[in-house]
């Protein structure tokens, strides 16, 4: 007897098939329907009755499947989210970025210069106040970054943070550090580093280690069985989504910008995740830890890895949550094994040998800030591309003639919010991507190396890590791709603007023709009314002798 047959026999012994026992409530109606089939031939039943009984039987079988799922594969990591022995997952800090174009620069200036904003004097850009710092940052070239504020939770013990404003932060967030980076005169990035307290830092670890019993959930009025493996993935990724949501909502409410106002508050996020057992750079994905990594969103391609010599031990991964029905691509993670992140000499010099998760996150802080802004440029261009497509759809509404006046108003609003901003920020991004030193200044060097699976498949020593001559190829590729996307987006926007001028002109002509027709009808009506008035007056005069 093989493993599958043994497991099937075990499940049948613990939870018999529906209708084979009298111990469960659903056995009684199921047996009653089976008895009805024997007393009355199936073919003689009316079709609506047969359909109703079949649907009710399927509904009852769902409860039998639910009972079996509760006892199936109790400790098998292939069917559950099982945390390996000795594993612990820390998420000490996450970074959120927002962009500000000329349309949102007034809101940025108003927010950071208001009385509610802390007066942080420890930025790298000189200035009399935050308004002066913002002006100087816009005048400087890319790469300059300044800390413009710190916030501390009312329950936080981080008393050592200077000039921090004490206020109630989202649950589990101990303090927030806000940095400002100028990508050009017309584009500014605001990056917030959310440092979590020890309890919420282990939120993903607790969610992964908690039991994940199956659930019966109702979707669109129908009952569905949520198996243990999917419930585990949903619980872990749901906890991560709540962390992201709290951070995004805080920054979007504090200083709203392009992503907050135009992208449904889906601000780009970068997590720093530390594992104590799994090594993302040295451990091949196995069947016994695959679901665990899948739940954490760490199941990246094991044959190819994105690493950085400036962030030793870390791997850059894109996070694509399975539980979300909407597209949310703006999420990444820097993942490392706790013992392998950075080297001991750096911690000996900077942190007095204290290898804590917070110190590791602090060491990655500056590199992660600049890295996230370059990643977020891709999302910004993708957002503008979607808005250009939406403008084209609105133009089709104008062309169809269905409520042209309303469609033209929507079209005008779309052009004002997209095309004007795009022309302003495109020049900054073109200059940024065209100059290598500006684009890569303070950004961790990235390269692509062969992962464990790639080394296994390619043979021993056949594929080696790329050397210094190609270390910056990945960042250069990003700059080339973004530069090409900007040029294509500008061309599409300009052609659309020219086309929309013709469409608006035709729509105006159509409206003028309709107005002329209405004026003719009104004139005819006026003439008829005048003739009728004269005729009535003549009748009145004729009736009087």
XYZ file of C-alpha atoms in Angstrom:
545
model
C 0.000 0.000 0.000
C 1.495 3.319 -1.084
C 1.357 6.634 0.757
C -1.754 7.879 -1.028
C -3.712 4.692 -0.298
C -2.671 4.755 3.365
C -3.792 8.363 3.758
C -7.093 7.640 2.000
C -7.750 4.644 4.249
C -6.928 6.687 7.350
C -9.314 9.467 6.333
C -12.096 6.982 5.524
C -11.691 5.343 8.918
C -11.900 8.666 10.767
C -14.489 10.360 8.541
C -16.611 7.908 6.527
C -18.143 8.901 3.235
C -21.386 10.779 3.426
C -24.355 8.447 3.830
C -22.265 5.595 5.315
C -22.859 6.628 8.921
C -25.571 8.013 11.174
C -23.155 10.039 13.317
C -23.298 13.351 11.387
C -26.291 15.611 10.862
C -25.849 15.712 7.095
C -26.101 11.907 6.809
C -29.856 12.002 7.520
C -31.035 14.282 4.677
C -28.529 12.647 2.316
C -29.886 9.156 3.056
C -33.430 10.447 2.763
C -32.706 11.695 -0.771
C -31.037 8.373 -1.661
C -34.128 6.536 -0.399
C -36.345 8.796 -2.504
C -34.317 7.826 -5.559
C -34.969 4.139 -4.858
C -38.707 4.610 -4.305
C -39.249 6.874 -7.281
C -37.314 6.401 -10.472
C -34.928 9.261 -11.242
C -36.151 9.575 -14.788
C -39.787 10.042 -13.711
C -38.997 13.022 -11.490
C -39.662 16.501 -12.895
C -36.479 18.169 -14.084
C -36.666 21.098 -11.591
C -36.991 18.600 -8.734
C -34.018 16.552 -9.965
C -31.917 19.714 -10.246
C -32.898 20.901 -6.764
C -32.101 17.526 -5.170
C -28.726 17.294 -6.936
C -27.761 20.761 -5.767
C -28.787 19.917 -2.201
C -26.694 16.731 -2.278
C -23.664 18.688 -3.507
C -24.254 21.132 -0.681
C -24.259 18.283 1.874
C -21.113 16.708 0.391
C -19.311 19.972 1.036
C -19.676 19.430 4.809
C -18.270 15.921 4.464
C -15.279 17.309 2.555
C -14.867 19.905 5.287
C -14.714 17.228 8.007
C -12.159 15.267 5.988
C -10.035 18.320 5.340
C -9.781 18.953 9.091
C -8.055 15.604 9.664
C -6.204 15.232 6.352
C -2.394 15.424 6.191
C -2.001 16.833 9.719
C 1.781 17.381 9.599
C 2.590 17.109 5.915
C 4.348 20.340 4.754
C 3.171 19.633 1.212
C -0.447 20.212 2.285
C 0.030 22.744 5.106
C 1.969 25.870 5.953
C 4.558 24.273 8.257
C 7.307 26.407 9.756
C 10.673 24.563 9.770
C 12.291 23.796 13.111
C 14.299 26.677 14.516
C 12.787 29.211 12.102
C 11.734 32.713 13.070
C 10.626 35.476 10.717
C 11.290 39.128 11.623
C 9.984 42.181 9.794
C 11.640 45.068 11.670
C 11.043 47.860 9.148
C 9.137 48.633 5.955
C 9.539 51.583 3.611
C 6.771 53.429 1.749
C 7.363 56.039 -0.965
C 5.155 58.747 -2.457
C 5.875 60.992 -5.456
C 4.937 64.653 -5.845
C 4.651 66.366 -9.222
C 3.910 70.098 -9.691
C 0.199 69.367 -9.250
C 0.871 68.104 -5.691
C 3.857 70.254 -4.729
C 1.620 72.765 -2.939
C 0.156 69.975 -0.769
C 3.660 68.701 0.029
C 4.894 72.162 0.967
C 1.797 72.891 3.036
C 2.034 69.595 4.937
C 5.713 69.615 5.875
C 5.738 73.296 6.769
C 2.625 73.176 8.932
C 2.783 73.420 12.701
C 1.800 69.763 13.053
C 5.004 68.641 11.303
C 8.071 68.060 13.542
C 11.039 70.373 13.210
C 13.859 67.915 12.410
C 17.209 69.676 12.128
C 19.283 66.583 11.287
C 18.796 66.560 7.511
C 21.764 66.500 5.124
C 20.572 69.589 3.200
C 21.123 72.962 4.904
C 18.333 75.469 5.227
C 16.701 77.827 7.660
C 13.527 75.760 7.800
C 11.769 72.944 5.984
C 10.474 75.289 3.298
C 14.044 76.384 2.576
C 15.242 72.762 2.595
C 12.544 71.795 0.100
C 13.542 74.678 -2.190
C 17.215 73.693 -2.023
C 16.424 70.035 -2.720
C 14.518 70.990 -5.868
C 17.496 73.040 -7.043
C 20.024 70.236 -6.416
C 20.672 67.286 -8.690
C 19.331 63.800 -7.965
C 20.851 61.769 -5.178
C 20.509 64.251 -2.363
C 18.393 63.088 0.521
C 17.336 64.851 3.674
C 15.508 63.633 6.751
C 12.601 66.005 7.213
C 10.786 64.597 10.214
C 10.390 61.875 12.832
C 7.248 60.642 14.547
C 7.044 58.551 17.708
C 4.068 56.624 19.012
C 2.585 57.641 22.344
C 3.394 54.181 23.751
C 6.867 53.983 22.234
C 9.950 53.736 24.421
C 12.178 55.230 21.703
C 12.905 58.333 23.780
C 16.323 58.641 22.126
C 14.873 59.892 18.797
C 15.625 63.657 18.685
C 12.926 66.184 17.779
C 10.334 63.461 17.198
C 6.687 64.437 17.284
C 4.720 62.255 19.686
C 1.373 61.149 18.271
C -0.731 58.017 17.964
C 0.674 55.853 15.172
C -0.946 52.716 13.711
C -0.850 49.700 16.023
C 2.580 48.128 16.289
C 4.505 50.986 14.651
C 7.011 52.377 17.127
C 8.381 55.320 15.153
C 8.525 56.726 11.624
C 11.421 58.481 9.929
C 10.538 60.603 6.869
C 13.124 61.394 4.183
C 12.880 63.692 1.174
C 14.691 63.061 -2.116
C 14.637 65.318 -5.163
C 14.607 63.502 -8.497
C 14.452 66.810 -10.359
C 12.892 70.270 -10.181
C 9.433 68.842 -10.948
C 9.517 65.478 -9.126
C 10.079 64.901 -5.428
C 9.977 61.631 -3.480
C 8.936 61.312 0.159
C 10.087 58.059 1.786
C 8.817 56.940 5.191
C 10.598 54.222 7.188
C 8.147 52.498 9.562
C 9.987 50.807 12.439
C 7.867 48.151 14.150
C 7.849 47.327 17.841
C 9.039 43.863 18.994
C 5.507 42.471 19.113
C 4.426 43.399 15.598
C 7.875 42.690 14.206
C 6.986 39.009 14.763
C 3.477 39.297 13.298
C 4.337 37.221 10.212
C 6.064 34.629 12.384
C 3.014 34.251 14.629
C 0.660 34.075 11.648
C 2.769 31.344 10.033
C 3.052 29.265 13.224
C -0.616 29.562 14.185
C -2.991 26.702 13.287
C -4.788 27.130 9.973
C -7.981 25.068 10.108
C -10.080 24.868 6.945
C -13.071 27.140 6.614
C -16.386 27.192 4.839
C -16.778 30.622 3.289
C -19.592 32.108 1.282
C -18.656 33.818 -1.985
C -21.396 35.448 -4.069
C -24.031 33.526 -2.157
C -22.374 30.107 -2.661
C -20.574 28.060 -0.026
C -16.944 27.108 -0.768
C -14.375 25.013 1.095
C -11.164 26.866 1.928
C -8.503 24.177 2.415
C -5.806 24.336 5.088
C -3.011 25.262 2.729
C -4.945 28.186 1.255
C -6.177 29.296 4.668
C -2.567 29.368 5.886
C -1.470 31.428 2.899
C -4.439 33.736 3.400
C -3.646 34.246 7.113
C 0.061 35.030 6.597
C -0.394 37.240 3.555
C -3.387 38.884 5.190
C -1.203 39.932 8.130
C 1.370 41.348 5.745
C -1.357 43.174 3.831
C -2.552 44.780 7.079
C 0.977 46.023 7.790
C 1.190 47.530 4.324
C -2.278 49.032 4.595
C -1.516 50.740 7.915
C 1.702 52.275 6.581
C 0.185 53.331 3.261
C -2.862 54.884 4.877
C -0.753 56.856 7.339
C 1.485 58.413 4.683
C -1.378 58.954 2.210
C -3.382 60.758 4.868
C -0.408 62.739 6.133
C 0.965 63.950 2.784
C -1.131 62.777 -0.212
C 0.604 62.623 -3.584
C 0.359 60.925 -6.971
C -0.130 57.334 -5.779
C -2.536 58.313 -3.010
C -4.780 60.424 -5.236
C -4.503 58.604 -8.570
C -3.690 54.980 -7.685
C -6.202 54.094 -4.961
C -3.574 54.615 -2.225
C -1.419 51.754 -3.497
C 1.900 53.321 -2.555
C 5.076 51.345 -3.372
C 6.322 49.326 -0.375
C 9.649 47.651 0.421
C 9.902 45.226 3.376
C 13.051 44.103 5.179
C 12.509 40.449 6.184
C 14.973 38.390 8.223
C 14.784 34.612 8.596
C 16.730 32.647 11.208
C 16.918 29.281 9.450
C 16.162 29.714 5.754
C 18.959 31.247 3.680
C 17.519 32.827 0.510
C 20.933 32.848 -1.174
C 22.120 29.385 -0.225
C 19.062 27.189 0.260
C 17.308 25.594 -2.663
C 13.519 25.551 -2.543
C 12.422 22.133 -1.301
C 9.022 20.510 -1.072
C 9.097 20.601 2.730
C 9.488 24.409 2.887
C 7.861 25.475 -0.354
C 4.441 26.295 1.128
C 6.074 28.169 4.008
C 8.017 30.363 1.572
C 4.946 30.682 -0.627
C 2.898 32.031 2.268
C 5.595 34.593 3.075
C 5.875 35.623 -0.572
C 9.529 34.517 -0.658
C 9.178 31.876 -3.342
C 11.314 33.727 -5.865
C 13.119 32.071 -8.788
C 15.805 29.875 -7.226
C 17.786 29.683 -10.474
C 18.382 33.452 -10.656
C 18.753 35.941 -7.807
C 19.094 39.733 -7.530
C 21.758 40.601 -4.949
C 23.913 43.561 -3.975
C 27.473 43.791 -2.619
C 26.338 46.879 -0.696
C 23.685 44.789 1.070
C 25.547 41.505 1.633
C 23.351 38.526 2.398
C 20.166 40.140 1.039
C 18.095 39.145 -1.969
C 15.664 41.513 -3.692
C 12.292 39.897 -4.421
C 9.090 41.172 -5.941
C 6.078 40.324 -3.785
C 2.926 39.168 -5.570
C 0.288 38.265 -2.953
C -2.060 35.442 -3.917
C -4.920 36.521 -1.670
C -5.644 39.846 -3.391
C -8.113 39.931 -6.243
C -6.931 43.353 -7.401
C -3.597 44.016 -9.053
C -1.094 45.395 -6.540
C 2.375 45.069 -8.003
C 4.125 47.832 -6.093
C 5.515 45.566 -3.369
C 9.052 44.271 -2.881
C 11.162 42.738 -0.127
C 14.811 42.609 0.902
C 15.242 39.151 2.423
C 18.257 37.788 4.288
C 19.202 35.183 6.833
C 19.694 36.858 10.194
C 23.204 35.472 10.697
C 24.318 36.251 7.116
C 23.114 39.847 6.762
C 26.169 42.122 6.476
C 29.521 41.118 7.909
C 30.733 41.117 11.472
C 33.307 43.874 10.861
C 30.592 46.362 9.910
C 28.607 45.560 13.027
C 31.714 45.685 15.168
C 32.421 49.202 13.934
C 28.865 50.569 13.847
C 26.800 48.588 16.324
C 29.264 47.274 18.888
C 28.699 43.633 17.787
C 24.999 43.867 18.572
C 23.474 41.766 15.765
C 19.815 42.483 16.394
C 17.083 42.659 13.779
C 16.697 46.390 14.384
C 20.400 47.038 13.866
C 20.369 45.005 10.667
C 17.401 47.014 9.422
C 19.156 50.253 10.408
C 22.244 49.215 8.440
C 20.060 48.647 5.345
C 18.140 51.885 5.842
C 19.929 54.288 3.474
C 20.351 51.761 0.678
C 16.711 50.683 0.848
C 15.483 54.286 0.618
C 17.242 55.015 -2.678
C 16.503 51.558 -4.060
C 12.773 51.981 -3.448
C 12.644 55.285 -5.340
C 14.125 53.628 -8.461
C 11.656 50.765 -8.193
C 8.776 53.204 -7.711
C 9.658 55.010 -10.969
C 8.522 51.865 -12.805
C 5.170 51.997 -11.013
C 4.826 55.710 -11.743
C 5.314 55.127 -15.476
C 2.883 52.218 -15.389
C 0.294 54.427 -13.674
C 0.701 57.180 -16.269
C 0.400 54.605 -19.048
C -2.905 53.372 -17.621
C -4.172 56.935 -17.358
C -3.292 57.559 -21.005
C -5.316 54.490 -21.946
C -8.225 55.788 -19.865
C -8.064 59.118 -21.709
C -8.256 57.219 -24.996
C -11.344 55.384 -23.722
C -12.973 58.701 -22.826
C -12.177 59.949 -26.327
C -14.073 56.960 -27.696
C -17.083 58.055 -25.650
C -16.857 61.502 -27.240
C -16.560 59.914 -30.675
C -19.618 57.729 -30.082
C -21.678 60.859 -29.472
C -23.146 59.556 -26.197
C -23.440 62.638 -23.984
C -20.518 64.469 -25.668
C -20.606 67.462 -23.330
C -20.140 65.290 -20.235
C -17.460 63.187 -21.956
C -15.557 66.313 -22.995
C -15.556 67.513 -19.373
C -14.169 64.154 -18.223
C -11.621 64.306 -21.026
C -10.528 67.800 -20.026
C -10.140 66.686 -16.400
C -8.076 63.649 -17.471
C -5.797 65.770 -19.633
C -5.244 68.329 -16.902
C -4.291 65.679 -14.314
C -2.198 63.473 -16.601
C -0.729 65.256 -19.620
C 0.385 68.425 -17.845
C 2.056 66.447 -15.047
C 3.574 64.015 -17.521
C 5.233 66.789 -19.528
C 6.686 68.225 -16.326
C 8.086 65.038 -14.790
C 9.174 63.401 -18.076
C 12.025 65.883 -18.481
C 13.296 65.137 -14.965
C 13.124 61.381 -15.516
C 14.826 61.595 -18.921
C 17.712 63.561 -17.418
C 17.877 61.168 -14.454
C 18.001 57.988 -16.539
C 20.358 59.476 -19.141
C 23.099 60.211 -16.593
C 24.496 57.033 -15.061
C 26.108 58.605 -12.017
C 22.918 60.476 -11.100
C 20.689 57.436 -11.497
C 23.014 55.154 -9.488
C 24.153 57.687 -6.901
C 23.681 56.178 -3.413
C 21.640 53.301 -4.910
C 22.964 49.854 -3.897
C 24.791 48.158 -6.738
C 22.710 45.291 -8.089
C 23.627 42.239 -10.072
C 21.982 39.016 -11.096
C 23.623 35.808 -9.966
C 22.940 32.129 -10.432
C 20.807 30.687 -7.656
C 21.035 27.234 -6.048
C 18.812 25.600 -8.656
C 20.769 27.222 -11.480
C 24.057 25.961 -10.063
C 22.623 22.467 -9.808
C 21.323 22.493 -13.379
C 24.343 24.143 -14.972
C 26.932 21.878 -13.379
C 29.684 22.573 -10.898
C 31.684 25.656 -11.655
C 30.199 26.269 -15.090
C 28.331 29.476 -14.211
C 29.915 31.941 -11.833
C 28.843 35.199 -10.255
C 29.220 38.200 -12.534
C 32.350 40.164 -11.905
C 32.942 43.856 -11.368
C 32.644 44.752 -15.041
C 28.936 43.882 -15.038
C 27.983 44.709 -11.467
C 25.966 47.751 -12.507
C 24.331 46.122 -15.514
C 21.021 45.635 -13.704
C 20.677 49.281 -12.676
C 21.749 50.342 -16.158
C 19.101 48.036 -17.620
C 16.500 49.649 -15.376
C 17.551 53.109 -16.548
C 17.438 52.049 -20.217
C 14.004 50.453 -19.855
C 12.590 53.437 -17.977
C 14.063 55.877 -20.511
C 12.458 53.923 -23.365
C 9.132 53.755 -21.508
C 9.188 57.523 -20.920
C 9.808 58.213 -24.612
C 7.011 55.854 -25.668
C 4.644 57.324 -23.094
C 5.370 60.880 -24.215
C 4.813 59.930 -27.844
C 1.525 58.210 -27.014
C 0.384 61.170 -24.928
C 1.255 63.709 -27.621
C -0.460 61.717 -30.360
C -3.483 61.310 -28.128
C -3.529 65.031 -27.365
C -3.430 65.851 -31.075
C -6.154 63.329 -31.798
C -8.278 64.626 -28.973
C -8.043 68.138 -30.414
C -9.629 66.847 -33.602
C -12.241 64.884 -31.628
C -13.106 67.906 -29.499
C -13.371 70.058 -32.613
C -15.709 67.552 -34.268
C -17.749 67.306 -31.089
C -18.019 71.090 -30.953
C -19.136 71.120 -34.595
C -21.701 68.460 -33.790
C -22.966 70.496 -30.856
C -23.138 73.613 -33.070
C -25.152 71.730 -35.698
C -27.522 70.477 -33.017
C -27.861 74.023 -31.651
C -28.688 75.307 -35.145
C -31.348 72.642 -35.559
C -32.882 73.557 -32.229
C -32.833 77.255 -33.148
C -34.652 76.519 -36.423
C -37.271 74.519 -34.543
C -37.672 77.328 -32.022
C -38.058 79.883 -34.853
C -40.706 77.747 -36.536
C -42.512 77.399 -33.220
C -42.366 81.151 -32.676
C -43.739 81.790 -36.176
C -46.611 79.344 -35.606
C -47.383 80.981 -32.264
C -47.402 84.437 -33.865
C -49.744 83.309 -36.666
C -52.026 81.699 -34.106
C -52.088 84.911 -32.064
C -52.951 87.007 -35.132
C -55.681 84.575 -36.114
C -57.196 84.618 -32.641
C -57.097 88.425 -32.607
C -58.810 88.563 -36.001
C -61.508 86.196 -34.735
C -62.012 88.380 -31.686
C -62.391 91.526 -33.794
C -64.767 89.796 -36.188
C -67.036 88.660 -33.392
C -67.562 92.235 -32.157
C -70.123 94.192 -34.377
